[in-house]
XYZ file of C-alpha atoms in Angstrom:
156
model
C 5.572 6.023 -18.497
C 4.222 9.630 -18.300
C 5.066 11.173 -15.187
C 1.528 12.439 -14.888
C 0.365 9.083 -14.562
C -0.249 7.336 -11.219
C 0.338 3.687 -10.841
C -2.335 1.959 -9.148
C -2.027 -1.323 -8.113
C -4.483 -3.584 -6.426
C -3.308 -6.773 -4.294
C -5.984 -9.188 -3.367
C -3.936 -11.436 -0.566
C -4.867 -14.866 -0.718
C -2.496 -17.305 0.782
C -0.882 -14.942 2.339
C -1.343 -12.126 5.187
C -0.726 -8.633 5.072
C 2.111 -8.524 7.602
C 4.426 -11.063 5.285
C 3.713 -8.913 2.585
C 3.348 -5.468 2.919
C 7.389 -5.643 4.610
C 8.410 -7.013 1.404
C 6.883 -4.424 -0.969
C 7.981 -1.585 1.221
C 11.361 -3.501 1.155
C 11.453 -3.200 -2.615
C 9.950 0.436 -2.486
C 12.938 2.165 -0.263
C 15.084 -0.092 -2.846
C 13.774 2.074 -5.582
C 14.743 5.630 -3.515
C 10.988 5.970 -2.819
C 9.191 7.063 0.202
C 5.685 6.126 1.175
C 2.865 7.012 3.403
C 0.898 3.398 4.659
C -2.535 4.292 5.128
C -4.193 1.878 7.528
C -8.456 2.118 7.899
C -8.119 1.103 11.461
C -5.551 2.522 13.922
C -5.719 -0.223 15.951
C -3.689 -1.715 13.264
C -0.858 0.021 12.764
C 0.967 -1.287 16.378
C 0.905 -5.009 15.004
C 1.535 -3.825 11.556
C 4.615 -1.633 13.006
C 5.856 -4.565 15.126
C 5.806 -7.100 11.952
C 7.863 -4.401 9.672
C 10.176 -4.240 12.579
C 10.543 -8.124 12.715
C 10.306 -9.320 8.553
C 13.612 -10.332 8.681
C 16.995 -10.051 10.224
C 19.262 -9.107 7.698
C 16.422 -6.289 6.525
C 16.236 -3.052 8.143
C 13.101 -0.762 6.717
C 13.104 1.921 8.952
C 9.512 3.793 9.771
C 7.585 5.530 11.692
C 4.362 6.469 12.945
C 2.165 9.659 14.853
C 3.238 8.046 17.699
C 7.254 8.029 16.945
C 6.911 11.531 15.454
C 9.054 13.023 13.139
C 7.401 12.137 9.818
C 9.679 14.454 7.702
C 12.751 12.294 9.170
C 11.150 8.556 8.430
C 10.807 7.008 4.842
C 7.908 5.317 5.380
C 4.978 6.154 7.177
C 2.258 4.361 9.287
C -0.847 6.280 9.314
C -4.513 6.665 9.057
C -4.583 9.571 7.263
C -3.516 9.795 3.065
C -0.874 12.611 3.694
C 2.738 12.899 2.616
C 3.588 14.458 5.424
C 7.012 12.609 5.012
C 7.486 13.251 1.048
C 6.467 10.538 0.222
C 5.885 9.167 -3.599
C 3.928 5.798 -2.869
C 0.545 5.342 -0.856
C -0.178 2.027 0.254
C -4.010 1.796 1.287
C -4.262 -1.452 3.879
C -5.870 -3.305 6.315
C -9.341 -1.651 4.803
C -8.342 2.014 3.758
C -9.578 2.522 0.660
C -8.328 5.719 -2.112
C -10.879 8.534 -2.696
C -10.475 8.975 -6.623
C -9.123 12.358 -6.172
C -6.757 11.513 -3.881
C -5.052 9.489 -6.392
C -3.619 12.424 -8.584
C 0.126 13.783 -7.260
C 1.486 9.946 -6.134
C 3.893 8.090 -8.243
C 2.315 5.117 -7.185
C -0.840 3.852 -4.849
C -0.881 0.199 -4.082
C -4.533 -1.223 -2.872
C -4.234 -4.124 -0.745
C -6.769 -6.107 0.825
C -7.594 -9.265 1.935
C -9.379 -11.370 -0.832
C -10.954 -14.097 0.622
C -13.059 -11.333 2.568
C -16.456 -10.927 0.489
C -17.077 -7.143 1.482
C -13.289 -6.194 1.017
C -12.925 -7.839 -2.240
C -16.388 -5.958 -3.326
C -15.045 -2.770 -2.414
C -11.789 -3.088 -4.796
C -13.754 -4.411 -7.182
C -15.951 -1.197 -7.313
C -12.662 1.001 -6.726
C -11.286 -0.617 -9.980
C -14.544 -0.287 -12.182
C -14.674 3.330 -10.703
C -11.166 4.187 -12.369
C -10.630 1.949 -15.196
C -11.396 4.573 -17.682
C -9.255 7.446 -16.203
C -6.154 8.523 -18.461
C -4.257 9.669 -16.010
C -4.091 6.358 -14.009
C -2.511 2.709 -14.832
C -3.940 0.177 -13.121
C -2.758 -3.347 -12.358
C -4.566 -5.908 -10.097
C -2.532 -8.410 -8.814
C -3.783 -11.674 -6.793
C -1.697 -14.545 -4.923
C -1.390 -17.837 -6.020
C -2.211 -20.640 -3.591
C 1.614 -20.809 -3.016
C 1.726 -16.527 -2.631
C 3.259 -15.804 -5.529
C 1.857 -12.563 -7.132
C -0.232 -13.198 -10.658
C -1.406 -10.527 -13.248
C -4.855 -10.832 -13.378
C -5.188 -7.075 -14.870
């Protein structure tokens, strides 16, 4: 792929919630030697969303931080509601309602949209994200939904 190109990937979460999966993707992005910058639209989020990274599973460490931790330049991924890679980061996740701004977009490696699909407004808002970029050349996008089981299926 053309290293001009951003990745953007949209999640619409079905069967499952955002705190089993957003562990498991940022599992599989520090497995890749990538940092990232989680973007969360309401601060009051990023606590639980901190504490369920913390606790995915035993025998899986992905270490993070947040404003509150400090040290952004010293933690691979960062919690935060600002779009910043104030950590070096490669990959944006947008969650828990934080949405891209189109020219944000340009300069990340990848920027994964998640949101919850079974809520109207949410799922409205990708929607109009994805219709807003489709015919960009300097973006590939990919929209992803769940299963009824949560496994992940092209739909884009």
């Amino acid at each position: 792929m053309d290293e001009d190109v951003t990745d953007v990937l949209f999640y619409q979460l079905q069967a499952r919630p955002l705190e089993e999966v957003l562990p498991a993707l940022l599992a599989k992005t520090l497995e890749r030697g990538w940092r990232a910058v989680v973007r969360v639209g309401d601060a009051m989020r990023i606590p639980p969303l901190s504490d369920a990274i913390w606790s995915w599973r035993d025998e899986a460490f992905i270490p993070h931080g947040t404003e509150r931790d400090g040290h952004a330049e010293h933690q691979p991924i960062w919690l935060s509601t600002e779009a910043a890679a104030v950590n070096g980061a490669e990959v944006l996740f947008c969650v828990a309602g934080a949405m891209p701004d189109a020219e944000e977009l340009s300069g990340w490696k990848r920027v994964a949209v998640m949101f919850a699909g079974r809520d109207a407004a949410r799922l409205e808002q990708a929607r109009a994200l994805w219709r807003s970029l489709k015919e960009r050349d300097d973006l590939a996008l990919t929209y992803w939904r769940q299963d009824e089981r949560g496994r992940w299926v092209q739909q884009g």
